[in-house]
Amino acid sequence: MTDIPIVEAFDICRRDAQRGNVLLQPTSLALSAGDRVAVTGPSGSGKSVFLRMLALLDPLDAGHIEWHGKPVSRATITRYRRNIAYIRQRPAILDGTVEDNLRYPYTLGAYRDVRFDRDRAISFAVQAGRGHDFLDRLASELSGGEAQITALIRVLQLAPEVLLLDEPTASLDPESSHAIEALVQTWLASGDAQRASVWVSHDPAQAKRVSDRHLTMRAGVLSEPAASAGPSATHSEAREDTR
Ligand SMILES: Nc1ncnc2c1ncn2[C@@H]1O[C@H](COP(=O)(O)OP(=O)(O)OP(=O)(O)O)[C@@H](O)[C@H]1O
Ligand SMILES: [Mg+2]
């Protein structure tokens, strides 16, 4: 196994373009194979901003991101986004059935090389506590939690390297939340592929269950409790005297 992280963010920073205030202070984070990170923190502290920047869906005002030790270029950004997958806090679900939603990515140019596997999709749904007929359900009739499950399966089936989960169980009952946790943990542990996850949660007990490393976000500053501080964390100012 290589020592180079799957993804490494170096002092990435984001400002609100209109008001000029800082949304994310310069933040560094390395994600290596097997890493399971949880992020908790108050509403509006920058957790979603951080995940979207890691996924290179939102612009970086400073800093850069490396993928397997190399900068992400115009030529590699599509493959990067395919592998470093952001699961939105409020999933975008299309009209039609759940299966139509799961088939959708395969209509995109970025996924021309892979094919929809119905049995595997059903198996994910069953692991998430749904019935075998889940794929036939109408998207317009899904509960918030079922929409979240659909969005998660839509990403898992594409076998990304890193899952960036933005409160994926916020609208689920405890039983379904545990099913989602189990689904993600099974996915993380399966195969010999390099996989890692960052899970944003408002539930400290869940954060503990789904991670080995717990970070907190406060007013755009990502940090971890001093007792468990590792070598690859986090806020650049905290490390200035070690440089
Ligand atoms: N594109 C944007 N432009 C300007 N400000 C933004 C943008 N996106 C988010 N913000 C602001 O950045 C701050 C952090 O938002 P963010 O969505 O990251 O919070 P959060 O920690 O995920 O909160 P929650 O727990 O409620 O989801 C908020 O004040 C929000 O209004
Ligand atoms: Mg958020």
Coordinates of N, CA and C and ligand atoms in Angstrom, one line a residue:
M1 N 0.8 -1.2 0.0 CA 0.0 0.0 0.0 C 0.9 1.3 0.0
T2 N 0.4 2.2 -0.8 CA 1.2 3.5 -0.9 C 1.0 4.4 0.3
D3 N 2.0 5.2 0.5 CA 1.9 6.2 1.6 C 1.3 7.5 1.1
I4 N 1.1 7.7 -0.2 CA 0.6 8.9 -0.7 C -0.9 8.9 -0.5
P5 N -1.5 10.0 0.1 CA -2.9 10.0 0.4 C -3.7 9.9 -0.9
I6 N -4.9 9.5 -0.8 CA -5.8 9.5 -2.0 C -6.1 11.0 -2.4
V7 N -6.4 11.8 -1.4 CA -6.7 13.2 -1.6 C -6.0 14.0 -0.5
E8 N -5.4 15.1 -0.9 CA -4.8 16.0 0.1 C -5.1 17.4 -0.2
A9 N -5.7 18.1 0.8 CA -6.0 19.5 0.6 C -4.9 20.3 1.3
F10 N -4.3 21.3 0.6 CA -3.3 22.2 1.2 C -3.8 23.6 1.3
D11 N -4.1 24.0 2.6 CA -4.5 25.4 2.9 C -5.6 25.9 2.0
I12 N -6.6 25.1 1.8 CA -7.7 25.5 0.9 C -8.6 26.5 1.7
C13 N -9.0 27.5 1.0 CA -9.6 28.7 1.7 C -10.8 29.2 0.8
R14 N -11.8 29.7 1.4 CA -13.0 30.2 0.7 C -13.5 31.5 1.3
R15 N -13.8 32.5 0.5 CA -14.4 33.7 0.9 C -15.8 33.9 0.3
D16 N -16.7 34.6 0.9 CA -17.9 35.0 0.3 C -17.6 36.1 -0.7
A17 N -17.8 35.9 -1.9 CA -17.4 36.8 -3.0 C -18.1 38.2 -2.8
Q18 N -19.4 38.1 -2.3 CA -20.1 39.4 -2.2 C -19.7 40.2 -0.9
R19 N -19.7 39.5 0.2 CA -19.4 40.2 1.5 C -17.9 40.2 1.9
G20 N -17.2 39.3 1.3 CA -15.7 39.3 1.6 C -15.4 38.5 2.9
N21 N -16.4 38.1 3.6 CA -16.0 37.4 4.9 C -15.5 35.9 4.5
V22 N -14.7 35.4 5.4 CA -14.1 34.1 5.2 C -15.1 33.0 5.6
L23 N -15.4 32.1 4.6 CA -16.3 30.9 4.9 C -15.5 29.8 5.4
L24 N -14.3 29.6 4.8 CA -13.4 28.5 5.3 C -12.0 29.1 5.4
Q25 N -11.4 29.0 6.7 CA -10.0 29.5 6.9 C -9.1 28.5 6.2
P26 N -7.8 28.9 5.9 CA -6.9 27.9 5.3 C -6.9 26.6 6.0
T27 N -7.2 25.5 5.3 CA -7.4 24.2 5.9 C -6.7 23.2 5.1
S28 N -6.0 22.3 5.8 CA -5.3 21.2 5.2 C -5.8 19.9 5.8
L29 N -5.9 18.9 4.9 CA -6.4 17.6 5.3 C -5.9 16.5 4.4
A30 N -5.4 15.4 4.9 CA -5.1 14.3 4.0 C -6.0 13.2 4.3
L31 N -6.5 12.5 3.2 CA -7.3 11.4 3.3 C -6.6 10.2 2.7
S32 N -6.3 9.2 3.5 CA -5.6 8.0 2.9 C -6.5 6.8 2.9
A33 N -6.1 5.8 2.3 CA -7.0 4.6 2.2 C -7.3 4.1 3.6
G34 N -8.6 3.8 3.8 CA -9.1 3.4 5.1 C -9.5 4.5 6.1
D35 N -9.2 5.7 5.8 CA -9.5 6.8 6.7 C -11.0 7.0 6.8
R36 N -11.5 7.1 8.0 CA -12.9 7.4 8.2 C -13.0 8.6 9.1
V37 N -13.4 9.8 8.5 CA -13.3 11.0 9.3 C -14.8 11.5 9.5
A38 N -15.0 12.0 10.7 CA -16.3 12.6 11.0 C -16.1 14.1 11.2
V39 N -17.0 14.9 10.7 CA -17.0 16.4 11.0 C -18.3 16.8 11.7
T40 N -18.2 17.4 12.8 CA -19.4 17.9 13.5 C -19.2 19.4 13.7
G41 N -20.2 20.2 14.0 CA -20.1 21.6 14.3 C -21.4 22.3 14.0
P42 N -21.5 23.5 14.5 CA -22.8 24.2 14.5 C -23.3 24.5 13.0
S43 N -24.5 24.7 12.9 CA -25.1 25.1 11.6 C -24.4 26.4 11.1
G44 N -24.1 26.4 9.8 CA -23.5 27.6 9.3 C -22.0 27.8 9.5
S45 N -21.4 26.7 10.1 CA -19.9 26.9 10.4 C -19.0 26.6 9.2
G46 N -19.6 26.0 8.2 CA -18.8 25.8 7.0 C -18.5 24.3 6.6
K47 N -19.3 23.4 7.2 CA -19.1 22.0 6.9 C -19.4 21.6 5.5
S48 N -20.5 22.1 5.0 CA -20.9 21.8 3.6 C -20.0 22.6 2.6
V49 N -19.6 23.8 2.9 CA -18.7 24.5 2.1 C -17.4 23.7 1.9
F50 N -16.9 23.2 3.1 CA -15.6 22.4 3.1 C -15.7 21.2 2.2
L51 N -16.8 20.4 2.4 CA -17.0 19.2 1.6 C -17.1 19.5 0.1
R52 N -17.8 20.6 -0.3 CA -18.0 20.9 -1.7 C -16.7 21.4 -2.3
M53 N -15.8 22.0 -1.5 CA -14.5 22.4 -2.0 C -13.6 21.2 -2.2
L54 N -13.7 20.2 -1.2 CA -12.9 19.0 -1.3 C -13.3 18.2 -2.6
A55 N -14.6 18.3 -3.0 CA -15.1 17.6 -4.2 C -14.8 18.4 -5.4
L56 N -14.2 19.6 -5.2 CA -13.9 20.6 -6.3 C -15.2 20.9 -7.1
L57 N -16.3 21.1 -6.3 CA -17.5 21.5 -6.9 C -17.7 23.0 -6.7
D58 N -17.0 23.6 -5.6 CA -17.0 25.0 -5.4 C -15.6 25.5 -5.6
P59 N -15.4 26.7 -6.0 CA -14.0 27.2 -6.3 C -13.2 27.4 -5.0
L60 N -11.9 27.2 -5.1 CA -11.0 27.5 -4.0 C -10.4 28.9 -4.2
D61 N -10.5 29.7 -3.2 CA -9.9 31.1 -3.3 C -8.4 31.1 -3.1
A62 N -7.9 30.0 -2.4 CA -6.5 29.9 -2.2 C -6.3 28.4 -1.9
G63 N -5.0 28.0 -2.0 CA -4.6 26.6 -1.7 C -4.8 25.7 -2.9
H64 N -4.5 24.4 -2.7 CA -4.8 23.5 -3.8 C -5.0 22.1 -3.3
I65 N -5.5 21.2 -4.2 CA -5.8 19.9 -3.8 C -5.0 18.9 -4.7
E66 N -4.4 17.9 -4.1 CA -3.7 16.8 -4.9 C -4.5 15.5 -4.8
W67 N -4.5 14.8 -5.9 CA -5.2 13.5 -6.0 C -4.1 12.5 -6.3
H68 N -3.9 11.5 -5.4 CA -2.8 10.6 -5.6 C -1.4 11.3 -5.8
G69 N -1.3 12.4 -5.1 CA 0.0 13.1 -5.1 C 0.2 14.1 -6.3
K70 N -0.8 14.2 -7.1 CA -0.7 15.1 -8.3 C -1.8 16.2 -8.2
P71 N -1.4 17.4 -8.7 CA -2.5 18.4 -8.8 C -3.6 18.0 -9.7
V72 N -4.8 18.5 -9.4 CA -5.9 18.1 -10.3 C -6.0 19.2 -11.4
S73 N -5.9 18.7 -12.6 CA -5.8 19.6 -13.8 C -7.2 19.6 -14.5
R74 N -7.3 20.4 -15.5 CA -8.5 20.5 -16.4 C -8.7 19.1 -17.0
A75 N -7.6 18.4 -17.3 CA -7.8 17.1 -18.0 C -8.2 16.0 -17.0
T76 N -8.0 16.2 -15.7 CA -8.3 15.1 -14.7 C -9.5 15.4 -13.9
I77 N -10.1 16.6 -14.0 CA -11.1 17.0 -13.0 C -12.4 16.2 -13.1
T78 N -12.7 15.7 -14.3 CA -13.9 14.9 -14.5 C -13.7 13.6 -13.7
R79 N -12.6 13.0 -13.9 CA -12.3 11.7 -13.2 C -12.2 11.9 -11.7
Y80 N -11.6 13.1 -11.3 CA -11.6 13.4 -9.9 C -13.0 13.5 -9.3
R81 N -13.9 14.2 -9.9 CA -15.2 14.3 -9.4 C -16.0 13.0 -9.4
R82 N -15.6 12.1 -10.3 CA -16.2 10.8 -10.3 C -15.7 10.0 -9.1
N83 N -14.5 10.2 -8.7 CA -13.9 9.4 -7.6 C -14.0 10.0 -6.2
I84 N -14.1 11.3 -6.2 CA -14.3 12.0 -4.9 C -15.7 12.5 -4.9
A85 N -16.6 11.7 -4.3 CA -18.0 11.9 -4.6 C -18.7 12.6 -3.4
Y86 N -19.4 13.7 -3.7 CA -20.1 14.5 -2.7 C -21.6 14.1 -2.7
I87 N -22.1 13.6 -1.5 CA -23.5 13.3 -1.4 C -24.1 14.5 -0.8
R88 N -25.0 15.2 -1.5 CA -25.6 16.5 -1.1 C -26.5 16.3 0.1
Q89 N -26.5 17.4 0.9 CA -27.4 17.4 2.1 C -28.9 17.3 1.7
R90 N -29.2 18.0 0.6 CA -30.6 17.8 0.1 C -30.4 17.3 -1.4
P91 N -30.7 16.0 -1.5 CA -30.4 15.3 -2.8 C -31.3 15.8 -3.9
A92 N -30.7 15.9 -5.1 CA -31.5 16.2 -6.3 C -32.1 14.9 -6.9
I93 N -33.4 14.8 -6.8 CA -34.0 13.5 -7.4 C -34.8 13.9 -8.6
L94 N -34.6 13.1 -9.7 CA -35.3 13.4 -10.9 C -36.7 12.7 -10.9
D95 N -37.5 13.2 -11.8 CA -38.8 12.5 -12.0 C -38.6 11.1 -12.5
G96 N -39.7 10.3 -12.4 CA -39.6 8.9 -12.9 C -39.4 8.0 -11.6
T97 N -38.9 6.8 -11.9 CA -38.8 5.8 -10.8 C -37.4 6.0 -10.1
V98 N -37.2 5.2 -9.0 CA -35.9 5.1 -8.4 C -34.9 4.6 -9.4
E99 N -35.3 3.5 -10.1 CA -34.4 3.0 -11.1 C -34.0 4.0 -12.2
D100 N -34.9 4.8 -12.6 CA -34.6 5.9 -13.6 C -33.5 6.8 -13.0
N101 N -33.6 7.1 -11.7 CA -32.6 7.9 -11.0 C -31.2 7.2 -10.9
L102 N -31.3 5.9 -10.7 CA -30.0 5.1 -10.6 C -29.4 5.0 -11.9
R103 N -30.2 4.9 -13.0 CA -29.6 4.8 -14.3 C -29.1 6.1 -14.9
Y104 N -29.5 7.2 -14.3 CA -29.2 8.5 -14.9 C -27.7 8.7 -15.1
P105 N -26.8 8.4 -14.1 CA -25.4 8.7 -14.3 C -24.8 8.1 -15.5
Y106 N -25.4 6.9 -15.9 CA -24.8 6.1 -17.0 C -25.1 6.8 -18.3
T107 N -26.0 7.8 -18.3 CA -26.3 8.5 -19.6 C -25.3 9.6 -19.8
L108 N -24.4 9.8 -18.8 CA -23.5 11.0 -18.9 C -22.1 10.5 -19.5
G109 N -21.5 11.4 -20.2 CA -20.2 11.0 -20.9 C -19.2 10.5 -19.9
A110 N -19.2 11.0 -18.7 CA -18.1 10.5 -17.7 C -18.2 9.1 -17.4
Y111 N -19.4 8.5 -17.6 CA -19.6 7.1 -17.1 C -19.9 6.1 -18.3
R112 N -19.3 6.5 -19.5 CA -19.6 5.7 -20.7 C -19.0 4.3 -20.6
D113 N -18.0 4.2 -19.7 CA -17.3 2.9 -19.7 C -17.9 1.9 -18.7
V114 N -18.9 2.3 -18.0 CA -19.6 1.4 -17.0 C -21.1 1.2 -17.3
R115 N -21.6 0.1 -16.9 CA -23.0 -0.2 -17.1 C -23.8 -0.3 -15.9
F116 N -25.1 0.0 -15.9 CA -26.0 -0.1 -14.8 C -26.2 -1.6 -14.4
D117 N -26.1 -1.9 -13.2 CA -26.2 -3.3 -12.7 C -27.4 -3.4 -11.8
R118 N -28.5 -3.8 -12.3 CA -29.8 -3.8 -11.5 C -29.7 -4.6 -10.2
D119 N -29.1 -5.8 -10.4 CA -29.0 -6.7 -9.2 C -28.2 -6.1 -8.1
R120 N -27.1 -5.4 -8.5 CA -26.3 -4.8 -7.5 C -27.0 -3.6 -6.8
A121 N -27.8 -2.9 -7.6 CA -28.5 -1.7 -7.1 C -29.6 -2.2 -6.1
I122 N -30.2 -3.4 -6.4 CA -31.2 -3.9 -5.5 C -30.5 -4.4 -4.2
S123 N -29.4 -5.0 -4.4 CA -28.6 -5.4 -3.2 C -28.3 -4.2 -2.3
F124 N -27.9 -3.1 -2.8 CA -27.6 -1.9 -2.0 C -28.9 -1.5 -1.3
A125 N -30.0 -1.5 -2.1 CA -31.3 -1.1 -1.5 C -31.7 -2.0 -0.3
V126 N -31.5 -3.3 -0.5 CA -31.8 -4.2 0.6 C -30.9 -4.0 1.8
Q127 N -29.6 -3.7 1.5 CA -28.7 -3.4 2.6 C -29.1 -2.2 3.4
A128 N -29.8 -1.2 2.6 CA -30.2 0.0 3.3 C -31.6 -0.1 3.9
G129 N -32.1 -1.4 4.0 CA -33.3 -1.7 4.7 C -34.6 -1.5 3.9
R130 N -34.4 -1.4 2.5 CA -35.6 -1.2 1.6 C -35.9 -2.6 1.1
G131 N -37.1 -2.7 0.5 CA -37.6 -3.9 -0.1 C -37.0 -4.1 -1.5
H132 N -37.2 -5.4 -2.1 CA -36.7 -5.7 -3.4 C -37.4 -4.8 -4.5
D133 N -38.6 -4.2 -4.1 CA -39.3 -3.4 -5.1 C -39.0 -1.9 -5.1
F134 N -37.9 -1.6 -4.3 CA -37.6 -0.2 -4.1 C -37.3 0.5 -5.4
L135 N -36.7 -0.2 -6.4 CA -36.3 0.4 -7.6 C -37.5 0.8 -8.5
D136 N -38.6 0.2 -8.2 CA -39.8 0.5 -9.0 C -40.7 1.7 -8.4
R137 N -40.2 2.1 -7.2 CA -41.0 3.2 -6.6 C -40.9 4.5 -7.4
L138 N -42.0 5.3 -7.3 CA -41.9 6.6 -8.0 C -41.2 7.6 -7.2
A139 N -40.3 8.3 -7.8 CA -39.4 9.3 -7.1 C -40.3 10.4 -6.4
S140 N -41.4 10.7 -7.0 CA -42.2 11.8 -6.5 C -42.9 11.3 -5.2
E141 N -42.9 10.0 -4.9 CA -43.6 9.5 -3.7 C -42.6 9.1 -2.6
L142 N -41.3 9.4 -2.8 CA -40.3 9.0 -1.8 C -40.4 9.9 -0.6
S143 N -40.1 9.4 0.5 CA -39.9 10.3 1.7 C -38.5 10.9 1.6
G144 N -38.3 11.9 2.4 CA -37.0 12.5 2.4 C -35.9 11.5 2.6
G145 N -36.1 10.6 3.5 CA -35.1 9.6 3.8 C -34.8 8.6 2.7
E146 N -35.9 8.2 2.0 CA -35.8 7.4 0.9 C -35.1 8.0 -0.3
A147 N -35.4 9.4 -0.4 CA -34.6 10.1 -1.5 C -33.1 10.1 -1.2
Q148 N -32.8 10.3 0.1 CA -31.4 10.2 0.5 C -30.8 8.9 0.2
I149 N -31.5 7.8 0.5 CA -31.0 6.5 0.2 C -30.8 6.3 -1.3
T150 N -31.7 6.8 -2.1 CA -31.6 6.7 -3.6 C -30.3 7.5 -4.0
A151 N -30.1 8.7 -3.5 CA -28.9 9.4 -3.8 C -27.6 8.7 -3.5
L152 N -27.7 8.0 -2.3 CA -26.5 7.3 -1.9 C -26.2 6.1 -2.8
I153 N -27.2 5.4 -3.1 CA -27.0 4.2 -4.0 C -26.5 4.7 -5.4
R154 N -27.1 5.8 -5.8 CA -26.7 6.3 -7.1 C -25.2 6.6 -7.2
V155 N -24.6 7.0 -6.1 CA -23.2 7.2 -6.0 C -22.4 6.0 -5.7
L156 N -22.8 5.2 -4.8 CA -22.1 3.9 -4.4 C -21.9 3.0 -5.6
Q157 N -22.9 2.9 -6.4 CA -22.8 1.9 -7.5 C -21.7 2.3 -8.5
L158 N -21.2 3.6 -8.5 CA -20.2 4.0 -9.4 C -18.8 3.9 -8.8
A159 N -18.7 3.2 -7.6 CA -17.5 2.9 -6.9 C -16.5 4.0 -6.8
P160 N -16.8 5.1 -6.2 CA -15.9 6.2 -6.0 C -14.8 5.8 -5.0
E161 N -13.7 6.5 -4.9 CA -12.7 6.3 -3.9 C -13.0 6.9 -2.6
V162 N -13.6 8.1 -2.6 CA -13.9 8.8 -1.4 C -15.3 9.2 -1.4
L163 N -16.0 9.0 -0.3 CA -17.4 9.5 -0.1 C -17.3 10.7 0.8
L164 N -17.9 11.8 0.4 CA -18.1 13.0 1.2 C -19.5 13.1 1.5
L165 N -19.9 12.7 2.7 CA -21.3 12.5 3.1 C -21.8 13.7 3.9
D166 N -22.7 14.4 3.3 CA -23.2 15.7 4.0 C -24.5 15.4 4.7
E167 N -24.4 15.0 6.0 CA -25.6 14.7 6.8 C -26.5 13.7 6.0
P168 N -26.0 12.5 5.6 CA -26.8 11.7 4.8 C -28.0 11.0 5.5
T169 N -28.1 11.1 6.8 CA -29.2 10.5 7.5 C -30.1 11.5 8.2
A170 N -29.9 12.8 7.8 CA -30.6 13.8 8.5 C -32.1 13.6 8.5
S171 N -32.7 13.1 7.4 CA -34.1 12.9 7.4 C -34.6 11.4 7.6
L172 N -33.7 10.6 8.2 CA -34.1 9.2 8.4 C -34.4 8.9 9.8
D173 N -35.2 7.9 10.0 CA -35.5 7.3 11.3 C -34.2 6.6 11.8
P174 N -34.1 6.3 13.1 CA -32.9 5.7 13.6 C -32.6 4.3 13.0
E175 N -33.6 3.5 12.7 CA -33.4 2.2 12.1 C -32.8 2.4 10.7
S176 N -33.3 3.3 9.9 CA -32.8 3.5 8.5 C -31.4 4.2 8.6
S177 N -31.2 5.0 9.6 CA -29.9 5.6 9.7 C -28.8 4.6 9.9
H178 N -29.2 3.6 10.8 CA -28.2 2.5 11.1 C -28.0 1.7 9.8
A179 N -29.0 1.5 9.0 CA -28.9 0.7 7.8 C -28.0 1.5 6.8
I180 N -28.1 2.8 6.7 CA -27.2 3.6 5.9 C -25.8 3.5 6.4
E181 N -25.6 3.6 7.7 CA -24.3 3.5 8.2 C -23.6 2.2 7.9
A182 N -24.4 1.1 8.0 CA -23.9 -0.2 7.7 C -23.6 -0.3 6.2
L183 N -24.4 0.2 5.4 CA -24.2 0.2 3.9 C -22.9 0.8 3.6
V184 N -22.6 2.0 4.2 CA -21.4 2.8 3.9 C -20.2 2.0 4.4
Q185 N -20.3 1.5 5.7 CA -19.2 0.8 6.3 C -18.9 -0.5 5.5
T186 N -19.9 -1.2 5.0 CA -19.7 -2.4 4.2 C -18.9 -2.0 2.9
W187 N -19.4 -0.9 2.3 CA -18.8 -0.5 1.0 C -17.3 -0.1 1.3
L188 N -17.1 0.6 2.4 CA -15.7 1.0 2.7 C -14.7 -0.2 2.9
A189 N -15.3 -1.2 3.5 CA -14.4 -2.4 3.8 C -14.3 -3.4 2.6
S190 N -15.2 -3.2 1.6 CA -15.2 -4.3 0.6 C -14.2 -4.0 -0.5
G191 N -13.8 -5.1 -1.1 CA -12.9 -5.0 -2.3 C -11.5 -4.6 -1.8
D192 N -10.6 -4.5 -2.7 CA -9.2 -4.1 -2.3 C -8.9 -2.7 -2.8
A193 N -10.0 -2.0 -3.2 CA -9.8 -0.6 -3.7 C -9.5 0.3 -2.5
Q194 N -8.8 1.4 -2.8 CA -8.6 2.4 -1.8 C -9.8 3.2 -1.6
R195 N -10.3 3.2 -0.4 CA -11.5 4.0 -0.1 C -11.4 4.7 1.2
A196 N -12.1 5.9 1.3 CA -12.1 6.7 2.5 C -13.4 7.5 2.6
S197 N -13.7 7.9 3.8 CA -15.0 8.7 3.9 C -14.8 9.9 4.8
V198 N -15.6 10.9 4.5 CA -15.8 12.1 5.4 C -17.3 12.2 5.6
W199 N -17.7 12.1 6.9 CA -19.1 12.1 7.2 C -19.4 13.3 8.1
V200 N -20.3 14.2 7.6 CA -20.7 15.3 8.4 C -22.0 14.9 9.1
S201 N -22.1 15.2 10.4 CA -23.2 14.8 11.2 C -23.5 15.8 12.3
H202 N -24.7 15.9 12.7 CA -25.0 16.7 13.9 C -25.2 15.8 15.1
D203 N -24.9 14.5 14.9 CA -25.2 13.5 16.0 C -23.8 13.0 16.5
P204 N -23.3 13.4 17.6 CA -22.0 13.0 18.1 C -21.9 11.4 18.2
A205 N -23.0 10.8 18.6 CA -22.9 9.3 18.7 C -22.7 8.7 17.3
Q206 N -23.4 9.2 16.3 CA -23.2 8.7 15.0 C -21.8 9.0 14.5
A207 N -21.3 10.2 14.8 CA -19.9 10.6 14.4 C -18.9 9.6 14.9
K208 N -19.2 9.2 16.1 CA -18.3 8.2 16.8 C -18.4 6.8 16.1
R209 N -19.6 6.4 15.7 CA -19.8 5.1 15.1 C -19.1 5.1 13.7
V210 N -19.2 6.2 12.9 CA -18.8 6.1 11.5 C -17.3 6.6 11.3
S211 N -16.6 6.9 12.3 CA -15.3 7.4 12.1 C -14.2 6.9 13.1
D212 N -13.0 7.1 12.7 CA -11.9 6.8 13.6 C -11.2 8.1 14.0
R213 N -11.6 9.2 13.3 CA -11.0 10.5 13.6 C -12.1 11.6 13.5
H214 N -12.2 12.3 14.6 CA -13.4 13.3 14.7 C -12.8 14.7 14.7
L215 N -13.3 15.4 13.6 CA -12.9 16.9 13.5 C -14.1 17.7 13.8
T216 N -13.9 18.9 14.3 CA -15.0 19.9 14.5 C -14.7 21.1 13.6
M217 N -15.9 21.7 13.2 CA -15.8 22.9 12.4 C -16.5 24.0 13.2
R218 N -15.8 25.1 13.4 CA -16.4 26.2 14.1 C -16.0 27.5 13.3
A219 N -17.0 28.3 12.9 CA -16.7 29.5 12.2 C -15.6 29.4 11.1
G220 N -15.7 28.3 10.3 CA -14.8 28.2 9.2 C -13.4 27.6 9.6
V221 N -13.2 27.2 10.9 CA -12.0 26.6 11.3 C -12.2 25.2 11.6
L222 N -11.4 24.3 10.9 CA -11.5 22.9 11.1 C -10.4 22.5 12.1
S223 N -10.8 21.8 13.2 CA -9.7 21.4 14.1 C -10.1 20.0 14.8
E224 N -9.2 19.4 15.5 CA -9.5 18.2 16.2 C -9.0 18.3 17.6
P225 N -9.7 17.6 18.5 CA -9.3 17.7 19.9 C -7.8 17.5 20.1
A226 N -7.1 18.3 20.9 CA -5.7 18.2 21.0 C -5.2 16.8 21.4
A227 N -6.0 16.0 22.2 CA -5.6 14.7 22.6 C -5.4 13.7 21.5
S228 N -6.2 13.9 20.4 CA -6.1 13.0 19.3 C -5.5 13.6 18.0
A229 N -4.9 14.8 18.2 CA -4.3 15.5 17.0 C -3.3 14.6 16.2
G230 N -3.6 14.4 15.0 CA -2.7 13.6 14.1 C -1.8 14.5 13.3
P231 N -0.9 13.9 12.5 CA 0.1 14.7 11.8 C -0.5 15.4 10.6
S232 N -1.6 15.0 10.1 CA -2.1 15.6 8.9 C -3.2 16.6 9.0
A233 N -3.5 17.0 10.3 CA -4.5 18.0 10.5 C -3.9 19.4 10.5
T234 N -4.6 20.3 10.5 CA -5.8 20.8 9.9 C -5.6 22.3 9.6
H235 N -5.9 23.1 10.6 CA -5.9 24.6 10.4 C -4.5 25.1 10.3
S236 N -4.1 25.8 9.2 CA -2.7 26.1 9.0 C -2.1 27.0 10.1
E237 N -2.9 27.9 10.6 CA -2.3 28.8 11.6 C -1.9 28.0 12.9
A238 N -2.6 26.9 13.2 CA -2.2 26.2 14.3 C -0.9 25.5 14.2
R239 N -0.4 25.4 12.9 CA 0.8 24.6 12.7 C 2.0 25.6 12.4
E240 N 1.7 26.9 12.4 CA 2.7 27.8 11.9 C 4.0 27.7 12.7
D241 N 4.0 27.4 14.0 CA 5.2 27.4 14.8 C 6.0 26.1 14.5
T242 N 5.4 25.1 13.8 CA 6.1 23.9 13.6 C 6.8 23.9 12.2
R243 N 6.6 25.0 11.5 CA 7.2 25.0 10.1 C 8.6 25.5 10.1
Ligands
LIG1 N1 -22.0 29.9 -2.2 C1 -22.0 30.6 -1.1 N2 -21.8 31.9 -1.2 C2 -21.8 32.7 -0.1 N3 -21.9 32.2 1.2 C3 -22.1 30.9 1.3 C4 -22.2 30.0 0.1 N4 -22.4 28.7 0.6 C5 -22.5 28.8 1.9 N5 -22.3 30.1 2.3 C6 -22.3 30.5 3.7 O1 -21.3 29.9 4.4 C7 -21.6 29.6 5.7 C8 -21.4 28.1 6.0 O2 -22.4 27.4 5.2 P1 -22.4 25.8 5.2 O3 -23.6 25.4 4.3 O4 -21.1 25.3 4.9 O5 -22.8 25.5 6.8 P2 -22.9 24.1 7.5 O6 -21.9 24.0 8.5 O7 -22.9 23.0 6.4 O8 -24.3 24.2 8.2 P3 -25.5 23.1 8.4 O9 -25.1 22.3 9.6 O10 -26.7 23.9 8.7 O11 -25.7 22.3 7.1 C9 -23.0 30.0 5.9 O12 -23.0 31.3 6.5 C10 -23.6 30.1 4.5 O13 -24.6 31.1 4.4
MG2 MG -24.4 21.8 5.7

